[in-house]
């Protein structure tokens, strides 16, 4: 589909209408794929469970004619790469996502996958099993629409699988919700070969905006060691690690610079044994967010240069910036412009959003590969008991993804 960038009306073009109708007719199939995926629970920390969903998806993608490659991971679930060749020699588009969720095994019992009032609820339904279902159904649709060209050009009557307008690589990882330690290198190496990266993470808010900027993320652990003593008998012999940590927390919190989009949050604090003991140990877990890569080194240095206020205390800092920010580069902006034109052709105005949360799109954008995120489901409550998607939004999300794969 060639979107008409001059088009401003809220009415879809004839081709846009045809595509929306195509996916609307298949809406129930998309919903049942999502349900199938949600009902295979896949918490990041349970390798056997995550491997099960990887296997189910390998089956689904190979039914579409994709060449499946499983990247074995030891401490995490396996990662799934699927390559779809095409006659075109263009660089592939990388469709990126993850199948791990934050929900422990057994969550389904209390939070079943249920359709009601136009929504579909369930663990991971928004983040991001609906995004994976969109990949499957969009690729199937593109094969369906382009099989005619394939026949004409090559005379392959017997098998039109793989008849995509351009090569596509799918990468689904198993450890996104826990930092992508074991998949980062795979994501980066596939991104380097791609023309662009489309991330099927949830969209933003009810209108379903795509994400053109994400903050980078850092995690630090600040450990304070003091000296234990009896709070009644030997109070003065003790060195209170909690008191020292409290002062450090004030200092750490002062590193926030809202204007730069730089925030520092002390999120978890531990320390002490009982009230009648001067505490020897205390620790704080700190979350750092940066909007700009140029701020990474500065905040890292500040965290590492924390020194004890009370010299009798010891302080140890570990951690680093784990995800670079996804900045709205020219390449990202150009992708958004394309997406907005495709959406216009489908009769809607696609918004864009800058968000604080990171995804694997941060890695690919930081390499300079044009990346558009938030192309997945529309809904609310990611990581929460009310997590859900809007079923009515599925057809146009699929049509948007299809248009982007063609247009890039
Ligand atoms: Zn996610």
Short mmCIF file of C-alpha atoms and ligand atoms in Angstrom, two decimals:
data_model
loop_
_atom_site.label_atom_id
_atom_site.label_comp_id
_atom_site.label_asym_id
_atom_site.label_seq_id
_atom_site.Cartn_x
_atom_site.Cartn_y
_atom_site.Cartn_z
CA UNK A 1 0.00 0.00 0.00
CA UNK A 2 1.35 3.43 -0.92
CA UNK A 3 -0.01 5.81 1.68
CA UNK A 4 -1.10 9.19 0.43
CA UNK A 5 0.63 11.69 2.71
CA UNK A 6 -1.72 14.51 1.65
CA UNK A 7 -4.73 12.68 2.93
CA UNK A 8 -6.12 14.27 6.07
CA UNK A 9 -9.70 13.03 6.33
CA UNK A 10 -10.70 10.50 8.95
CA UNK A 11 -12.00 8.16 6.27
CA UNK A 12 -9.92 5.25 5.18
CA UNK A 13 -8.93 4.95 1.52
CA UNK A 14 -10.49 2.14 -0.50
CA UNK A 15 -7.36 0.01 0.01
CA UNK A 16 -7.28 0.93 3.69
CA UNK A 17 -10.88 -0.13 4.02
CA UNK A 18 -10.20 -3.42 2.28
CA UNK A 19 -7.34 -4.16 4.66
CA UNK A 20 -9.31 -3.24 7.76
CA UNK A 21 -12.14 -5.48 6.56
CA UNK A 22 -9.65 -8.30 5.94
CA UNK A 23 -8.37 -8.17 9.52
CA UNK A 24 -11.83 -7.55 11.01
CA UNK A 25 -13.00 -10.78 9.40
CA UNK A 26 -10.07 -12.52 11.08
CA UNK A 27 -10.39 -10.77 14.42
CA UNK A 28 -11.63 -13.86 16.24
CA UNK A 29 -8.70 -15.86 14.90
CA UNK A 30 -6.29 -13.22 16.21
CA UNK A 31 -8.03 -13.31 19.59
CA UNK A 32 -7.79 -17.08 19.74
CA UNK A 33 -4.06 -16.93 18.95
CA UNK A 34 -3.60 -14.43 21.77
CA UNK A 35 -5.56 -16.66 24.11
CA UNK A 36 -3.45 -19.66 23.15
CA UNK A 37 -0.28 -17.69 23.97
CA UNK A 38 -1.58 -16.23 27.23
CA UNK A 39 -2.59 -19.69 28.39
CA UNK A 40 0.99 -20.89 28.10
CA UNK A 41 2.35 -19.17 31.19
CA UNK A 42 5.92 -17.98 30.72
CA UNK A 43 7.52 -16.20 33.69
CA UNK A 44 11.05 -15.00 32.88
CA UNK A 45 12.58 -17.00 35.73
CA UNK A 46 11.16 -20.39 34.73
CA UNK A 47 13.20 -21.75 31.85
CA UNK A 48 11.02 -24.83 31.29
CA UNK A 49 7.88 -22.70 31.02
CA UNK A 50 9.46 -20.14 28.70
CA UNK A 51 10.90 -22.91 26.52
CA UNK A 52 7.38 -24.33 26.14
CA UNK A 53 6.03 -21.13 24.64
CA UNK A 54 9.12 -20.84 22.44
CA UNK A 55 8.37 -24.29 21.08
CA UNK A 56 4.71 -23.52 20.46
CA UNK A 57 5.69 -20.35 18.61
CA UNK A 58 8.37 -22.11 16.60
CA UNK A 59 5.57 -24.36 15.36
CA UNK A 60 3.30 -21.44 14.47
CA UNK A 61 6.01 -19.52 12.64
CA UNK A 62 7.24 -22.55 10.72
CA UNK A 63 3.68 -23.21 9.55
CA UNK A 64 4.02 -19.84 7.82
CA UNK A 65 7.15 -21.03 6.07
CA UNK A 66 9.62 -19.23 8.31
CA UNK A 67 13.08 -20.69 8.93
CA UNK A 68 13.25 -21.23 12.67
CA UNK A 69 16.44 -20.92 14.65
CA UNK A 70 16.46 -21.51 18.40
CA UNK A 71 19.16 -19.70 20.34
CA UNK A 72 19.79 -21.88 23.39
CA UNK A 73 20.18 -20.06 26.67
CA UNK A 74 21.34 -21.76 29.84
CA UNK A 75 20.07 -19.61 32.67
CA UNK A 76 17.04 -18.25 30.80
CA UNK A 77 14.48 -19.54 28.32
CA UNK A 78 15.62 -20.04 24.74
CA UNK A 79 15.30 -17.21 22.23
CA UNK A 80 13.51 -17.68 18.92
CA UNK A 81 14.66 -16.29 15.59
CA UNK A 82 12.56 -16.82 12.47
CA UNK A 83 13.71 -15.74 9.02
CA UNK A 84 11.28 -15.18 6.20
CA UNK A 85 13.03 -14.90 2.87
CA UNK A 86 11.66 -12.95 -0.06
CA UNK A 87 12.48 -12.40 -3.69
CA UNK A 88 13.42 -8.84 -2.90
CA UNK A 89 17.07 -8.31 -1.99
CA UNK A 90 16.17 -5.52 0.42
CA UNK A 91 17.54 -5.72 3.97
CA UNK A 92 15.11 -7.45 6.31
CA UNK A 93 12.79 -5.68 8.68
CA UNK A 94 13.31 -6.97 12.21
CA UNK A 95 10.12 -7.63 14.18
CA UNK A 96 11.18 -7.61 17.81
CA UNK A 97 9.47 -8.82 20.95
CA UNK A 98 9.57 -11.07 23.98
CA UNK A 99 7.47 -13.93 25.27
CA UNK A 100 8.45 -13.84 28.91
CA UNK A 101 6.10 -12.23 31.39
CA UNK A 102 6.37 -10.90 34.93
CA UNK A 103 3.69 -13.25 36.24
CA UNK A 104 4.61 -16.35 38.27
CA UNK A 105 3.25 -19.76 37.28
CA UNK A 106 -0.29 -20.21 38.50
CA UNK A 107 -1.35 -16.59 37.93
CA UNK A 108 -3.79 -17.78 35.27
CA UNK A 109 -5.95 -19.42 37.92
CA UNK A 110 -6.68 -16.07 39.55
CA UNK A 111 -6.41 -14.00 36.37
CA UNK A 112 -7.81 -16.14 33.55
CA UNK A 113 -7.73 -15.13 29.91
CA UNK A 114 -11.24 -13.83 29.49
CA UNK A 115 -13.07 -11.77 26.88
CA UNK A 116 -15.71 -9.38 28.23
CA UNK A 117 -17.03 -5.95 27.19
CA UNK A 118 -14.71 -5.73 24.23
CA UNK A 119 -11.58 -6.43 26.24
CA UNK A 120 -9.38 -9.48 26.63
CA UNK A 121 -7.71 -9.90 30.02
CA UNK A 122 -4.95 -12.19 31.20
CA UNK A 123 -1.29 -12.25 32.28
CA UNK A 124 0.90 -10.85 29.53
CA UNK A 125 -2.03 -10.21 27.18
CA UNK A 126 -0.85 -6.63 26.59
CA UNK A 127 2.85 -7.06 27.38
CA UNK A 128 3.22 -8.57 24.91
CA UNK A 129 1.45 -11.70 23.73
CA UNK A 130 -1.00 -9.70 21.63
CA UNK A 131 2.04 -8.19 19.90
CA UNK A 132 3.30 -11.67 18.99
CA UNK A 133 -0.13 -12.67 17.69
CA UNK A 134 -0.13 -9.51 15.55
CA UNK A 135 3.20 -10.59 14.03
CA UNK A 136 1.80 -14.01 13.12
CA UNK A 137 -1.42 -12.76 11.58
CA UNK A 138 0.17 -9.85 9.77
CA UNK A 139 2.80 -12.06 8.15
CA UNK A 140 0.09 -14.51 7.10
CA UNK A 141 -1.91 -11.65 5.58
CA UNK A 142 1.08 -10.27 3.68
CA UNK A 143 1.74 -13.74 2.25
CA UNK A 144 -1.90 -13.96 1.26
CA UNK A 145 -1.89 -10.55 -0.43
CA UNK A 146 1.43 -11.00 -2.20
CA UNK A 147 1.11 -14.59 -3.37
CA UNK A 148 -0.24 -13.35 -6.71
CA UNK A 149 2.97 -11.40 -7.44
CA UNK A 150 4.99 -14.41 -6.36
CA UNK A 151 3.20 -16.66 -8.84
CA UNK A 152 3.52 -14.18 -11.67
CA UNK A 153 7.19 -13.50 -11.19
CA UNK A 154 8.47 -16.94 -10.43
CA UNK A 155 5.93 -19.50 -11.48
CA UNK A 156 6.02 -21.06 -7.98
CA UNK A 157 2.47 -22.36 -8.01
CA UNK A 158 3.02 -25.14 -5.54
CA UNK A 159 4.15 -23.18 -2.50
CA UNK A 160 3.56 -19.52 -1.86
CA UNK A 161 4.75 -19.66 1.73
CA UNK A 162 7.40 -17.08 2.30
CA UNK A 163 5.93 -14.85 -0.38
CA UNK A 164 6.52 -11.66 1.51
CA UNK A 165 7.11 -8.32 -0.20
CA UNK A 166 10.50 -8.12 1.52
CA UNK A 167 12.61 -10.26 3.86
CA UNK A 168 11.45 -10.24 7.47
CA UNK A 169 13.24 -11.52 10.57
CA UNK A 170 11.35 -12.17 13.77
CA UNK A 171 13.21 -12.21 17.08
CA UNK A 172 11.38 -13.17 20.25
CA UNK A 173 13.44 -13.23 23.42
CA UNK A 174 12.88 -14.90 26.78
CA UNK A 175 14.41 -12.44 29.23
CA UNK A 176 13.21 -8.93 28.39
CA UNK A 177 11.36 -8.47 31.67
CA UNK A 178 14.54 -9.21 33.61
CA UNK A 179 17.01 -7.05 31.70
CA UNK A 180 17.72 -9.00 28.47
CA UNK A 181 21.14 -10.06 29.69
CA UNK A 182 21.22 -13.27 27.64
CA UNK A 183 19.51 -11.90 24.50
CA UNK A 184 21.04 -8.45 24.10
CA UNK A 185 23.88 -9.59 21.83
CA UNK A 186 21.48 -11.50 19.55
CA UNK A 187 19.13 -8.53 19.35
CA UNK A 188 22.01 -6.23 18.47
CA UNK A 189 23.52 -8.49 15.83
CA UNK A 190 20.18 -8.96 14.04
CA UNK A 191 19.39 -5.25 14.28
CA UNK A 192 22.69 -4.39 12.58
CA UNK A 193 21.59 -6.40 9.54
CA UNK A 194 18.11 -4.86 9.42
CA UNK A 195 16.70 -1.89 7.52
CA UNK A 196 14.56 -1.03 10.52
CA UNK A 197 13.30 -2.51 13.76
CA UNK A 198 9.60 -2.69 14.60
CA UNK A 199 8.94 -3.45 18.25
CA UNK A 200 5.60 -5.04 19.11
CA UNK A 201 5.56 -3.90 22.72
CA UNK A 202 2.27 -2.40 23.95
CA UNK A 203 1.20 0.93 22.52
CA UNK A 204 0.84 3.97 24.72
CA UNK A 205 -2.48 4.91 26.32
CA UNK A 206 -5.98 4.52 25.04
CA UNK A 207 -5.45 6.11 21.64
CA UNK A 208 -2.63 3.60 21.10
CA UNK A 209 0.27 5.92 20.30
CA UNK A 210 3.55 4.44 19.12
CA UNK A 211 6.69 5.05 21.14
CA UNK A 212 9.40 7.17 19.55
CA UNK A 213 11.49 7.71 22.66
CA UNK A 214 12.20 5.64 25.72
CA UNK A 215 14.36 6.41 28.68
CA UNK A 216 17.50 4.48 29.36
CA UNK A 217 17.65 2.50 32.57
CA UNK A 218 20.30 1.94 35.19
CA UNK A 219 20.25 -0.25 38.28
CA UNK A 220 22.49 0.20 41.30
CA UNK A 221 22.90 -1.43 44.67
CA UNK A 222 24.29 0.67 47.50
CA UNK A 223 25.52 -1.40 50.45
CA UNK A 224 26.49 0.15 53.75
CA UNK A 225 28.43 -1.69 56.43
CA UNK A 226 28.59 -0.33 59.98
CA UNK A 227 29.15 -2.13 63.25
CA UNK A 228 26.66 -4.03 65.37
CA UNK A 229 26.28 -3.54 69.09
CA UNK A 230 23.67 -3.82 71.85
CA UNK A 231 21.43 -0.78 71.60
CA UNK A 232 21.15 -0.64 75.39
CA UNK A 233 24.47 -1.85 76.77
CA UNK A 234 26.96 -0.79 74.10
CA UNK A 235 25.17 1.89 72.11
CA UNK A 236 28.28 3.98 71.52
CA UNK A 237 30.30 1.03 70.25
CA UNK A 238 27.90 0.54 67.37
CA UNK A 239 28.01 2.22 63.96
CA UNK A 240 24.48 2.53 62.58
CA UNK A 241 24.41 1.48 58.93
CA UNK A 242 20.77 2.50 58.54
CA UNK A 243 21.50 6.05 59.63
CA UNK A 244 24.34 6.23 57.11
CA UNK A 245 22.12 4.83 54.39
CA UNK A 246 19.41 7.37 55.22
CA UNK A 247 21.88 10.16 54.56
CA UNK A 248 23.03 8.47 51.35
CA UNK A 249 19.42 8.23 50.20
CA UNK A 250 19.00 11.98 50.59
CA UNK A 251 22.13 12.50 48.54
CA UNK A 252 21.24 9.93 45.85
CA UNK A 253 17.75 11.39 45.50
CA UNK A 254 19.24 14.83 44.93
CA UNK A 255 20.82 13.54 41.68
CA UNK A 256 17.42 13.75 39.96
CA UNK A 257 17.27 16.45 37.28
CA UNK A 258 13.73 16.56 35.99
CA UNK A 259 14.52 19.05 33.22
CA UNK A 260 16.96 16.59 31.70
CA UNK A 261 14.52 13.72 32.11
CA UNK A 262 16.98 12.20 34.57
CA UNK A 263 15.41 10.53 37.59
CA UNK A 264 16.87 8.54 40.46
CA UNK A 265 14.55 6.41 42.55
CA UNK A 266 15.51 4.54 45.69
CA UNK A 267 12.97 1.78 45.41
CA UNK A 268 13.98 -0.92 47.87
CA UNK A 269 15.63 -0.55 51.24
CA UNK A 270 16.76 -3.30 53.57
CA UNK A 271 18.69 -3.29 56.82
CA UNK A 272 18.84 -4.12 60.49
CA UNK A 273 17.97 -7.22 62.48
CA UNK A 274 15.93 -6.12 65.49
CA UNK A 275 15.20 -2.92 67.37
CA UNK A 276 17.65 -3.56 70.19
CA UNK A 277 20.64 -3.99 67.88
CA UNK A 278 22.55 -1.13 66.30
CA UNK A 279 22.40 -2.26 62.65
CA UNK A 280 25.63 -3.30 60.94
CA UNK A 281 24.12 -3.64 57.46
CA UNK A 282 21.79 -1.68 55.23
CA UNK A 283 21.30 -1.55 51.48
CA UNK A 284 19.32 0.38 48.90
CA UNK A 285 18.34 -0.63 45.36
CA UNK A 286 18.26 2.31 43.02
CA UNK A 287 16.60 2.80 39.64
CA UNK A 288 18.09 5.44 37.34
CA UNK A 289 16.38 6.73 34.17
CA UNK A 290 18.02 8.89 31.53
CA UNK A 291 16.43 10.50 28.49
CA UNK A 292 19.75 11.27 26.78
CA UNK A 293 22.80 9.12 26.26
CA UNK A 294 25.05 12.09 27.02
CA UNK A 295 23.85 11.99 30.64
CA UNK A 296 24.83 8.35 31.17
CA UNK A 297 28.47 8.81 32.13
CA UNK A 298 27.71 11.69 34.52
CA UNK A 299 25.11 9.93 36.61
CA UNK A 300 27.15 6.72 36.63
CA UNK A 301 30.10 8.65 37.98
CA UNK A 302 27.98 10.33 40.65
CA UNK A 303 26.64 6.97 41.83
CA UNK A 304 30.13 5.49 41.94
CA UNK A 305 31.62 8.41 43.83
CA UNK A 306 29.33 8.12 46.84
CA UNK A 307 31.48 8.28 49.97
CA UNK A 308 30.45 7.60 53.57
CA UNK A 309 29.29 10.56 55.68
CA UNK A 310 30.40 8.66 58.75
CA UNK A 311 33.94 7.49 58.14
CA UNK A 312 33.40 4.49 60.37
CA UNK A 313 31.01 3.13 57.74
CA UNK A 314 31.96 1.34 54.55
CA UNK A 315 30.02 1.83 51.39
CA UNK A 316 30.04 -0.38 48.27
CA UNK A 317 28.29 0.48 45.02
CA UNK A 318 27.56 -1.96 42.22
CA UNK A 319 25.49 -1.58 39.07
CA UNK A 320 25.46 0.30 35.79
CA UNK A 321 23.32 1.77 33.05
CA UNK A 322 21.81 -1.44 31.62
CA UNK A 323 19.76 0.00 28.75
CA UNK A 324 20.73 3.06 26.75
CA UNK A 325 17.92 5.52 26.03
CA UNK A 326 16.01 5.26 22.76
CA UNK A 327 16.27 8.80 21.48
CA UNK A 328 14.02 10.29 18.82
CA UNK A 329 16.68 10.34 16.11
CA UNK A 330 16.03 11.40 12.52
CA UNK A 331 15.69 7.71 11.61
CA UNK A 332 13.10 7.16 14.32
CA UNK A 333 11.18 10.30 13.31
CA UNK A 334 11.15 9.21 9.65
CA UNK A 335 9.71 5.82 10.62
CA UNK A 336 7.01 7.54 12.66
CA UNK A 337 6.14 9.77 9.69
CA UNK A 338 5.70 6.65 7.57
CA UNK A 339 3.56 4.99 10.21
CA UNK A 340 1.39 8.08 10.60
CA UNK A 341 0.79 8.21 6.82
CA UNK A 342 -0.21 4.55 6.78
CA UNK A 343 -2.53 5.14 9.73
CA UNK A 344 -4.11 8.11 7.90
CA UNK A 345 -4.82 5.82 5.02
CA UNK A 346 -6.58 3.55 7.48
CA UNK A 347 -8.64 6.49 8.71
CA UNK A 348 -6.99 7.31 12.01
CA UNK A 349 -4.53 9.69 13.51
CA UNK A 350 -1.59 7.85 15.02
CA UNK A 351 0.05 9.63 17.93
CA UNK A 352 3.57 9.26 19.25
CA UNK A 353 4.79 9.20 22.82
CA UNK A 354 8.01 9.41 24.80
CA UNK A 355 7.92 7.05 27.74
CA UNK A 356 10.01 6.30 30.81
CA UNK A 357 10.11 2.52 30.47
CA UNK A 358 12.79 0.71 28.49
CA UNK A 359 12.50 -2.18 26.03
CA UNK A 360 14.83 -4.07 23.72
CA UNK A 361 14.12 -1.28 21.21
CA UNK A 362 16.51 0.80 23.33
CA UNK A 363 19.42 -1.43 22.25
CA UNK A 364 18.58 -1.27 18.55
CA UNK A 365 17.90 2.48 18.51
CA UNK A 366 21.18 3.12 20.34
CA UNK A 367 22.99 1.37 17.45
CA UNK A 368 21.49 3.96 15.09
CA UNK A 369 19.04 1.50 13.49
CA UNK A 370 15.68 3.22 12.85
CA UNK A 371 13.36 1.78 15.50
CA UNK A 372 9.66 2.23 16.12
CA UNK A 373 8.23 0.84 19.34
CA UNK A 374 4.76 0.41 20.80
CA UNK A 375 3.31 -1.19 17.66
CA UNK A 376 1.59 -3.93 19.65
CA UNK A 377 -1.75 -4.12 21.41
CA UNK A 378 -3.78 -1.25 22.82
CA UNK A 379 -4.86 -1.56 26.42
CA UNK A 380 -3.95 -0.91 30.01
CA UNK A 381 -2.51 -2.48 33.10
CA UNK A 382 0.75 -4.06 31.91
CA UNK A 383 2.23 -6.06 34.82
CA UNK A 384 -0.97 -5.51 36.86
CA UNK A 385 -4.00 -7.64 37.75
CA UNK A 386 -6.24 -5.67 35.36
CA UNK A 387 -3.93 -6.10 32.35
CA UNK A 388 -6.08 -6.15 29.21
CA UNK A 389 -6.27 -5.23 25.54
CA UNK A 390 -9.07 -3.71 23.47
CA UNK A 391 -10.19 -6.33 20.97
CA UNK A 392 -11.62 -3.73 18.57
CA UNK A 393 -8.15 -2.21 18.03
CA UNK A 394 -6.57 -5.41 16.73
CA UNK A 395 -7.51 -5.05 13.04
CA UNK A 396 -5.98 -1.63 12.59
CA UNK A 397 -2.84 -2.53 14.53
CA UNK A 398 -2.37 -5.47 12.15
CA UNK A 399 -3.06 -3.27 9.10
CA UNK A 400 -0.54 -0.70 10.35
CA UNK A 401 2.15 -3.33 10.83
CA UNK A 402 1.48 -4.79 7.39
CA UNK A 403 1.75 -1.35 5.79
CA UNK A 404 5.02 -0.63 7.59
CA UNK A 405 6.64 -3.91 6.56
CA UNK A 406 5.80 -3.02 2.94
CA UNK A 407 6.76 0.65 3.11
CA UNK A 408 10.15 0.51 4.85
ZN1 LIG B 1 7.24 -5.88 27.22
#
